[in-house]
Amino acid sequence: MTKVRLLRMDKKDYFGELTARTFDIGDIVEWSTWNRAAEDWDSHYGIVIDIKNEIKSGRLVSISTVKPVNDTTIEIDFFTASLKLVSRSNSKQKQEDISNDVSC
C-alpha cells in the first residue's frame, strides 16, 4: 500500500470509529456466539484492555482487545463494532458524574 493511500485513509473515519468512541479501557462489554446445540445465541462478557486501529483487507478498522471475565488467561481481538457496552469503567463513570454535577 502506498504512502499516499495511507494518508488518504487517515483523513476519513475508519470503519468502526463511531463505536470505538463509546468505549474506554476498563469498560465491560458483551458479544455473542452461536451455540449449535441449543440453536441460540450465547452471551459472553469481558473487559476492554486495548483499542487500536489496524489495516485489514486494505481498510483501516477499529480492533478492541478484550479479556473475557470467565477466562482471564486469554485475550481476544474483536472488530469494535461487534461489541456492546454493558458498563463503563469506574474512572469514566466518575468523569461523567462530575460533568453532570457541574452542568446542573
PDB file of N, CA, C and O in Angstrom, residues 35-86:
ATOM      1  N   ASN A  35     -24.585 -20.932  19.435  1.00  0.00           N
ATOM      2  CA  ASN A  35     -24.499 -22.233  20.083  1.00  0.00           C
ATOM      3  C   ASN A  35     -25.303 -23.207  19.228  1.00  0.00           C
ATOM      4  O   ASN A  35     -26.530 -23.158  19.202  1.00  0.00           O
ATOM      5  N   ARG A  36     -24.608 -24.087  18.503  1.00  0.00           N
ATOM      6  CA  ARG A  36     -25.292 -25.023  17.594  1.00  0.00           C
ATOM      7  C   ARG A  36     -26.202 -25.999  18.332  1.00  0.00           C
ATOM      8  O   ARG A  36     -27.278 -26.316  17.867  1.00  0.00           O
ATOM      9  N   ALA A  37     -25.738 -26.465  19.484  1.00  0.00           N
ATOM     10  CA  ALA A  37     -26.522 -27.453  20.230  1.00  0.00           C
ATOM     11  C   ALA A  37     -27.852 -26.857  20.697  1.00  0.00           C
ATOM     12  O   ALA A  37     -28.901 -27.491  20.599  1.00  0.00           O
ATOM     13  N   ALA A  38     -27.815 -25.648  21.205  1.00  0.00           N
ATOM     14  CA  ALA A  38     -29.024 -25.003  21.718  1.00  0.00           C
ATOM     15  C   ALA A  38     -29.782 -24.247  20.628  1.00  0.00           C
ATOM     16  O   ALA A  38     -30.910 -23.812  20.844  1.00  0.00           O
ATOM     17  N   GLU A  39     -29.111 -24.080  19.463  1.00  0.00           N
ATOM     18  CA  GLU A  39     -29.674 -23.303  18.356  1.00  0.00           C
ATOM     19  C   GLU A  39     -30.130 -21.923  18.831  1.00  0.00           C
ATOM     20  O   GLU A  39     -31.253 -21.486  18.585  1.00  0.00           O
ATOM     21  N   ASP A  40     -29.204 -21.275  19.556  1.00  0.00           N
ATOM     22  CA  ASP A  40     -29.477 -19.944  20.097  1.00  0.00           C
ATOM     23  C   ASP A  40     -28.140 -19.236  20.320  1.00  0.00           C
ATOM     24  O   ASP A  40     -27.078 -19.851  20.263  1.00  0.00           O
ATOM     25  N   TRP A  41     -28.203 -17.934  20.586  1.00  0.00           N
ATOM     26  CA  TRP A  41     -27.018 -17.138  20.833  1.00  0.00           C
ATOM     27  C   TRP A  41     -26.617 -17.212  22.300  1.00  0.00           C
ATOM     28  O   TRP A  41     -27.462 -17.131  23.179  1.00  0.00           O
ATOM     29  N   ASP A  42     -25.318 -17.370  22.563  1.00  0.00           N
ATOM     30  CA  ASP A  42     -24.764 -17.322  23.914  1.00  0.00           C
ATOM     31  C   ASP A  42     -24.083 -15.970  24.107  1.00  0.00           C
ATOM     32  O   ASP A  42     -23.309 -15.533  23.252  1.00  0.00           O
ATOM     33  N   SER A  43     -24.372 -15.304  25.214  1.00  0.00           N
ATOM     34  CA  SER A  43     -23.732 -14.026  25.530  1.00  0.00           C
ATOM     35  C   SER A  43     -22.463 -14.264  26.322  1.00  0.00           C
ATOM     36  O   SER A  43     -22.400 -15.154  27.173  1.00  0.00           O
ATOM     37  N   HIS A  44     -21.456 -13.455  26.041  1.00  0.00           N
ATOM     38  CA  HIS A  44     -20.178 -13.513  26.739  1.00  0.00           C
ATOM     39  C   HIS A  44     -19.814 -12.099  27.168  1.00  0.00           C
ATOM     40  O   HIS A  44     -20.196 -11.123  26.516  1.00  0.00           O
ATOM     41  N   TYR A  45     -19.045 -11.988  28.243  1.00  0.00           N
ATOM     42  CA  TYR A  45     -18.694 -10.685  28.795  1.00  0.00           C
ATOM     43  C   TYR A  45     -17.193 -10.595  29.004  1.00  0.00           C
ATOM     44  O   TYR A  45     -16.536 -11.598  29.293  1.00  0.00           O
ATOM     45  N   GLY A  46     -16.668  -9.376  28.883  1.00  0.00           N
ATOM     46  CA  GLY A  46     -15.243  -9.181  29.079  1.00  0.00           C
ATOM     47  C   GLY A  46     -14.926  -7.722  29.332  1.00  0.00           C
ATOM     48  O   GLY A  46     -15.803  -6.855  29.280  1.00  0.00           O
ATOM     49  N   ILE A  47     -13.656  -7.457  29.585  1.00  0.00           N
ATOM     50  CA  ILE A  47     -13.172  -6.112  29.891  1.00  0.00           C
ATOM     51  C   ILE A  47     -12.256  -5.661  28.763  1.00  0.00           C
ATOM     52  O   ILE A  47     -11.327  -6.382  28.370  1.00  0.00           O
ATOM     53  N   VAL A  48     -12.513  -4.456  28.241  1.00  0.00           N
ATOM     54  CA  VAL A  48     -11.683  -3.895  27.174  1.00  0.00           C
ATOM     55  C   VAL A  48     -10.316  -3.541  27.746  1.00  0.00           C
ATOM     56  O   VAL A  48     -10.218  -2.814  28.736  1.00  0.00           O
ATOM     57  N   ILE A  49      -9.259  -4.095  27.143  1.00  0.00           N
ATOM     58  CA  ILE A  49      -7.910  -3.799  27.623  1.00  0.00           C
ATOM     59  C   ILE A  49      -7.097  -3.003  26.598  1.00  0.00           C
ATOM     60  O   ILE A  49      -6.047  -2.462  26.942  1.00  0.00           O
ATOM     61  N   ASP A  50      -7.585  -2.914  25.343  1.00  0.00           N
ATOM     62  CA  ASP A  50      -6.882  -2.136  24.329  1.00  0.00           C
ATOM     63  C   ASP A  50      -7.824  -1.840  23.168  1.00  0.00           C
ATOM     64  O   ASP A  50      -8.683  -2.671  22.846  1.00  0.00           O
ATOM     65  N   ILE A  51      -7.668  -0.668  22.573  1.00  0.00           N
ATOM     66  CA  ILE A  51      -8.411  -0.298  21.372  1.00  0.00           C
ATOM     67  C   ILE A  51      -7.390   0.283  20.399  1.00  0.00           C
ATOM     68  O   ILE A  51      -6.656   1.206  20.752  1.00  0.00           O
ATOM     69  N   LYS A  52      -7.323  -0.302  19.213  1.00  0.00           N
ATOM     70  CA  LYS A  52      -6.326   0.153  18.243  1.00  0.00           C
ATOM     71  C   LYS A  52      -6.916   0.122  16.837  1.00  0.00           C
ATOM     72  O   LYS A  52      -7.967  -0.478  16.603  1.00  0.00           O
ATOM     73  N   ASN A  53      -6.240   0.780  15.919  1.00  0.00           N
ATOM     74  CA  ASN A  53      -6.637   0.769  14.518  1.00  0.00           C
ATOM     75  C   ASN A  53      -5.645  -0.080  13.742  1.00  0.00           C
ATOM     76  O   ASN A  53      -4.433   0.062  13.929  1.00  0.00           O
ATOM     77  N   GLU A  54      -6.148  -0.967  12.908  1.00  0.00           N
ATOM     78  CA  GLU A  54      -5.299  -1.840  12.107  1.00  0.00           C
ATOM     79  C   GLU A  54      -5.810  -1.851  10.673  1.00  0.00           C
ATOM     80  O   GLU A  54      -7.002  -1.643  10.429  1.00  0.00           O
ATOM     81  N   ILE A  55      -4.903  -2.128   9.752  1.00  0.00           N
ATOM     82  CA  ILE A  55      -5.304  -2.273   8.359  1.00  0.00           C
ATOM     83  C   ILE A  55      -5.663  -3.729   8.131  1.00  0.00           C
ATOM     84  O   ILE A  55      -4.849  -4.627   8.348  1.00  0.00           O
ATOM     85  N   LYS A  56      -6.901  -3.966   7.750  1.00  0.00           N
ATOM     86  CA  LYS A  56      -7.411  -5.308   7.447  1.00  0.00           C
ATOM     87  C   LYS A  56      -8.020  -5.260   6.053  1.00  0.00           C
ATOM     88  O   LYS A  56      -8.884  -4.423   5.786  1.00  0.00           O
ATOM     89  N   SER A  57      -7.574  -6.126   5.172  1.00  0.00           N
ATOM     90  CA  SER A  57      -8.068  -6.174   3.792  1.00  0.00           C
ATOM     91  C   SER A  57      -8.012  -4.797   3.132  1.00  0.00           C
ATOM     92  O   SER A  57      -8.930  -4.383   2.441  1.00  0.00           O
ATOM     93  N   GLY A  58      -6.939  -4.058   3.398  1.00  0.00           N
ATOM     94  CA  GLY A  58      -6.732  -2.771   2.774  1.00  0.00           C
ATOM     95  C   GLY A  58      -7.567  -1.630   3.340  1.00  0.00           C
ATOM     96  O   GLY A  58      -7.675  -0.579   2.745  1.00  0.00           O
ATOM     97  N   ARG A  59      -8.175  -1.854   4.495  1.00  0.00           N
ATOM     98  CA  ARG A  59      -9.010  -0.812   5.086  1.00  0.00           C
ATOM     99  C   ARG A  59      -8.640  -0.643   6.564  1.00  0.00           C
ATOM    100  O   ARG A  59      -8.412  -1.619   7.273  1.00  0.00           O
ATOM    101  N   LEU A  60      -8.614   0.598   7.022  1.00  0.00           N
ATOM    102  CA  LEU A  60      -8.314   0.877   8.419  1.00  0.00           C
ATOM    103  C   LEU A  60      -9.560   0.605   9.258  1.00  0.00           C
ATOM    104  O   LEU A  60     -10.621   1.172   9.000  1.00  0.00           O
ATOM    105  N   VAL A  61      -9.441  -0.300  10.240  1.00  0.00           N
ATOM    106  CA  VAL A  61     -10.583  -0.667  11.082  1.00  0.00           C
ATOM    107  C   VAL A  61     -10.194  -0.587  12.555  1.00  0.00           C
ATOM    108  O   VAL A  61      -9.025  -0.650  12.909  1.00  0.00           O
ATOM    109  N   SER A  62     -11.206  -0.458  13.410  1.00  0.00           N
ATOM    110  CA  SER A  62     -11.004  -0.404  14.851  1.00  0.00           C
ATOM    111  C   SER A  62     -11.074  -1.824  15.419  1.00  0.00           C
ATOM    112  O   SER A  62     -12.048  -2.539  15.198  1.00  0.00           O
ATOM    113  N   ILE A  63     -10.041  -2.209  16.164  1.00  0.00           N
ATOM    114  CA  ILE A  63      -9.963  -3.528  16.793  1.00  0.00           C
ATOM    115  C   ILE A  63      -9.845  -3.333  18.303  1.00  0.00           C
ATOM    116  O   ILE A  63      -9.023  -2.558  18.779  1.00  0.00           O
ATOM    117  N   SER A  64     -10.688  -4.025  19.062  1.00  0.00           N
ATOM    118  CA  SER A  64     -10.634  -3.979  20.522  1.00  0.00           C
ATOM    119  C   SER A  64     -10.147  -5.319  21.055  1.00  0.00           C
ATOM    120  O   SER A  64     -10.608  -6.372  20.611  1.00  0.00           O
ATOM    121  N   THR A  65      -9.215  -5.258  21.987  1.00  0.00           N
ATOM    122  CA  THR A  65      -8.744  -6.461  22.666  1.00  0.00           C
ATOM    123  C   THR A  65      -9.503  -6.567  23.980  1.00  0.00           C
ATOM    124  O   THR A  65      -9.576  -5.607  24.749  1.00  0.00           O
ATOM    125  N   VAL A  66     -10.098  -7.749  24.217  1.00  0.00           N
ATOM    126  CA  VAL A  66     -10.956  -7.969  25.379  1.00  0.00           C
ATOM    127  C   VAL A  66     -10.450  -9.173  26.164  1.00  0.00           C
ATOM    128  O   VAL A  66     -10.056 -10.186  25.592  1.00  0.00           O
ATOM    129  N   LYS A  67     -10.461  -9.038  27.491  1.00  0.00           N
ATOM    130  CA  LYS A  67     -10.138 -10.164  28.386  1.00  0.00           C
ATOM    131  C   LYS A  67     -11.458 -10.699  28.924  1.00  0.00           C
ATOM    132  O   LYS A  67     -12.152 -10.003  29.662  1.00  0.00           O
ATOM    133  N   PRO A  68     -11.854 -11.921  28.518  1.00  0.00           N
ATOM    134  CA  PRO A  68     -13.124 -12.486  28.993  1.00  0.00           C
ATOM    135  C   PRO A  68     -13.142 -12.635  30.510  1.00  0.00           C
ATOM    136  O   PRO A  68     -12.123 -12.966  31.117  1.00  0.00           O
ATOM    137  N   VAL A  69     -14.297 -12.374  31.122  1.00  0.00           N
ATOM    138  CA  VAL A  69     -14.382 -12.481  32.581  1.00  0.00           C
ATOM    139  C   VAL A  69     -14.372 -13.932  33.053  1.00  0.00           C
ATOM    140  O   VAL A  69     -13.984 -14.201  34.184  1.00  0.00           O
ATOM    141  N   ASN A  70     -14.768 -14.857  32.197  1.00  0.00           N
ATOM    142  CA  ASN A  70     -14.802 -16.260  32.611  1.00  0.00           C
ATOM    143  C   ASN A  70     -13.478 -16.986  32.362  1.00  0.00           C
ATOM    144  O   ASN A  70     -13.317 -18.130  32.773  1.00  0.00           O
ATOM    145  N   ASP A  71     -12.516 -16.354  31.663  1.00  0.00           N
ATOM    146  CA  ASP A  71     -11.208 -16.960  31.419  1.00  0.00           C
ATOM    147  C   ASP A  71     -10.185 -15.842  31.254  1.00  0.00           C
ATOM    148  O   ASP A  71      -9.939 -15.374  30.142  1.00  0.00           O
ATOM    149  N   THR A  72      -9.589 -15.416  32.338  1.00  0.00           N
ATOM    150  CA  THR A  72      -8.682 -14.273  32.303  1.00  0.00           C
ATOM    151  C   THR A  72      -7.286 -14.634  31.785  1.00  0.00           C
ATOM    152  O   THR A  72      -6.406 -13.785  31.768  1.00  0.00           O
ATOM    153  N   THR A  73      -7.089 -15.881  31.363  1.00  0.00           N
ATOM    154  CA  THR A  73      -5.783 -16.277  30.839  1.00  0.00           C
ATOM    155  C   THR A  73      -5.646 -15.968  29.352  1.00  0.00           C
ATOM    156  O   THR A  73      -4.554 -16.074  28.811  1.00  0.00           O
ATOM    157  N   ILE A  74      -6.750 -15.607  28.694  1.00  0.00           N
ATOM    158  CA  ILE A  74      -6.692 -15.323  27.256  1.00  0.00           C
ATOM    159  C   ILE A  74      -7.127 -13.890  26.975  1.00  0.00           C
ATOM    160  O   ILE A  74      -7.774 -13.254  27.797  1.00  0.00           O
ATOM    161  N   GLU A  75      -6.753 -13.407  25.799  1.00  0.00           N
ATOM    162  CA  GLU A  75      -7.207 -12.120  25.291  1.00  0.00           C
ATOM    163  C   GLU A  75      -7.741 -12.356  23.887  1.00  0.00           C
ATOM    164  O   GLU A  75      -7.151 -13.110  23.119  1.00  0.00           O
ATOM    165  N   ILE A  76      -8.861 -11.719  23.550  1.00  0.00           N
ATOM    166  CA  ILE A  76      -9.497 -11.922  22.253  1.00  0.00           C
ATOM    167  C   ILE A  76      -9.618 -10.582  21.542  1.00  0.00           C
ATOM    168  O   ILE A  76     -10.031  -9.590  22.148  1.00  0.00           O
ATOM    169  N   ASP A  77      -9.260 -10.553  20.256  1.00  0.00           N
ATOM    170  CA  ASP A  77      -9.425  -9.359  19.443  1.00  0.00           C
ATOM    171  C   ASP A  77     -10.769  -9.404  18.736  1.00  0.00           C
ATOM    172  O   ASP A  77     -11.149 -10.439  18.178  1.00  0.00           O
ATOM    173  N   PHE A  78     -11.487  -8.276  18.773  1.00  0.00           N
ATOM    174  CA  PHE A  78     -12.795  -8.154  18.134  1.00  0.00           C
ATOM    175  C   PHE A  78     -12.830  -6.926  17.243  1.00  0.00           C
ATOM    176  O   PHE A  78     -12.201  -5.914  17.555  1.00  0.00           O
ATOM    177  N   PHE A  79     -13.612  -7.001  16.187  1.00  0.00           N
ATOM    178  CA  PHE A  79     -13.968  -5.818  15.436  1.00  0.00           C
ATOM    179  C   PHE A  79     -14.822  -5.003  16.401  1.00  0.00           C
ATOM    180  O   PHE A  79     -15.823  -5.484  16.927  1.00  0.00           O
ATOM    181  N   THR A  80     -14.415  -3.782  16.704  1.00  0.00           N
ATOM    182  CA  THR A  80     -15.030  -2.995  17.765  1.00  0.00           C
ATOM    183  C   THR A  80     -16.540  -2.844  17.612  1.00  0.00           C
ATOM    184  O   THR A  80     -17.274  -2.884  18.599  1.00  0.00           O
ATOM    185  N   ALA A  81     -17.019  -2.705  16.391  1.00  0.00           N
ATOM    186  CA  ALA A  81     -18.458  -2.510  16.170  1.00  0.00           C
ATOM    187  C   ALA A  81     -19.285  -3.734  16.553  1.00  0.00           C
ATOM    188  O   ALA A  81     -20.501  -3.634  16.719  1.00  0.00           O
ATOM    189  N   SER A  82     -18.648  -4.887  16.748  1.00  0.00           N
ATOM    190  CA  SER A  82     -19.394  -6.092  17.117  1.00  0.00           C
ATOM    191  C   SER A  82     -19.637  -6.198  18.624  1.00  0.00           C
ATOM    192  O   SER A  82     -20.336  -7.096  19.084  1.00  0.00           O
ATOM    193  N   LEU A  83     -19.071  -5.278  19.396  1.00  0.00           N
ATOM    194  CA  LEU A  83     -19.219  -5.305  20.857  1.00  0.00           C
ATOM    195  C   LEU A  83     -20.337  -4.376  21.312  1.00  0.00           C
ATOM    196  O   LEU A  83     -20.617  -3.368  20.674  1.00  0.00           O
ATOM    197  N   LYS A  84     -20.950  -4.739  22.450  1.00  0.00           N
ATOM    198  CA  LYS A  84     -21.987  -3.905  23.069  1.00  0.00           C
ATOM    199  C   LYS A  84     -21.494  -3.466  24.442  1.00  0.00           C
ATOM    200  O   LYS A  84     -20.984  -4.280  25.207  1.00  0.00           O
ATOM    201  N   LEU A  85     -21.680  -2.200  24.758  1.00  0.00           N
ATOM    202  CA  LEU A  85     -21.275  -1.678  26.060  1.00  0.00           C
ATOM    203  C   LEU A  85     -22.251  -2.154  27.135  1.00  0.00           C
ATOM    204  O   LEU A  85     -23.459  -2.015  26.988  1.00  0.00           O
ATOM    205  N   VAL A  86     -21.720  -2.738  28.210  1.00  0.00           N
ATOM    206  CA  VAL A  86     -22.533  -3.189  29.336  1.00  0.00           C
ATOM    207  C   VAL A  86     -22.394  -2.212  30.498  1.00  0.00           C
ATOM    208  O   VAL A  86     -23.376  -1.796  31.099  1.00  0.00           O
TER     209      VAL A  86
END
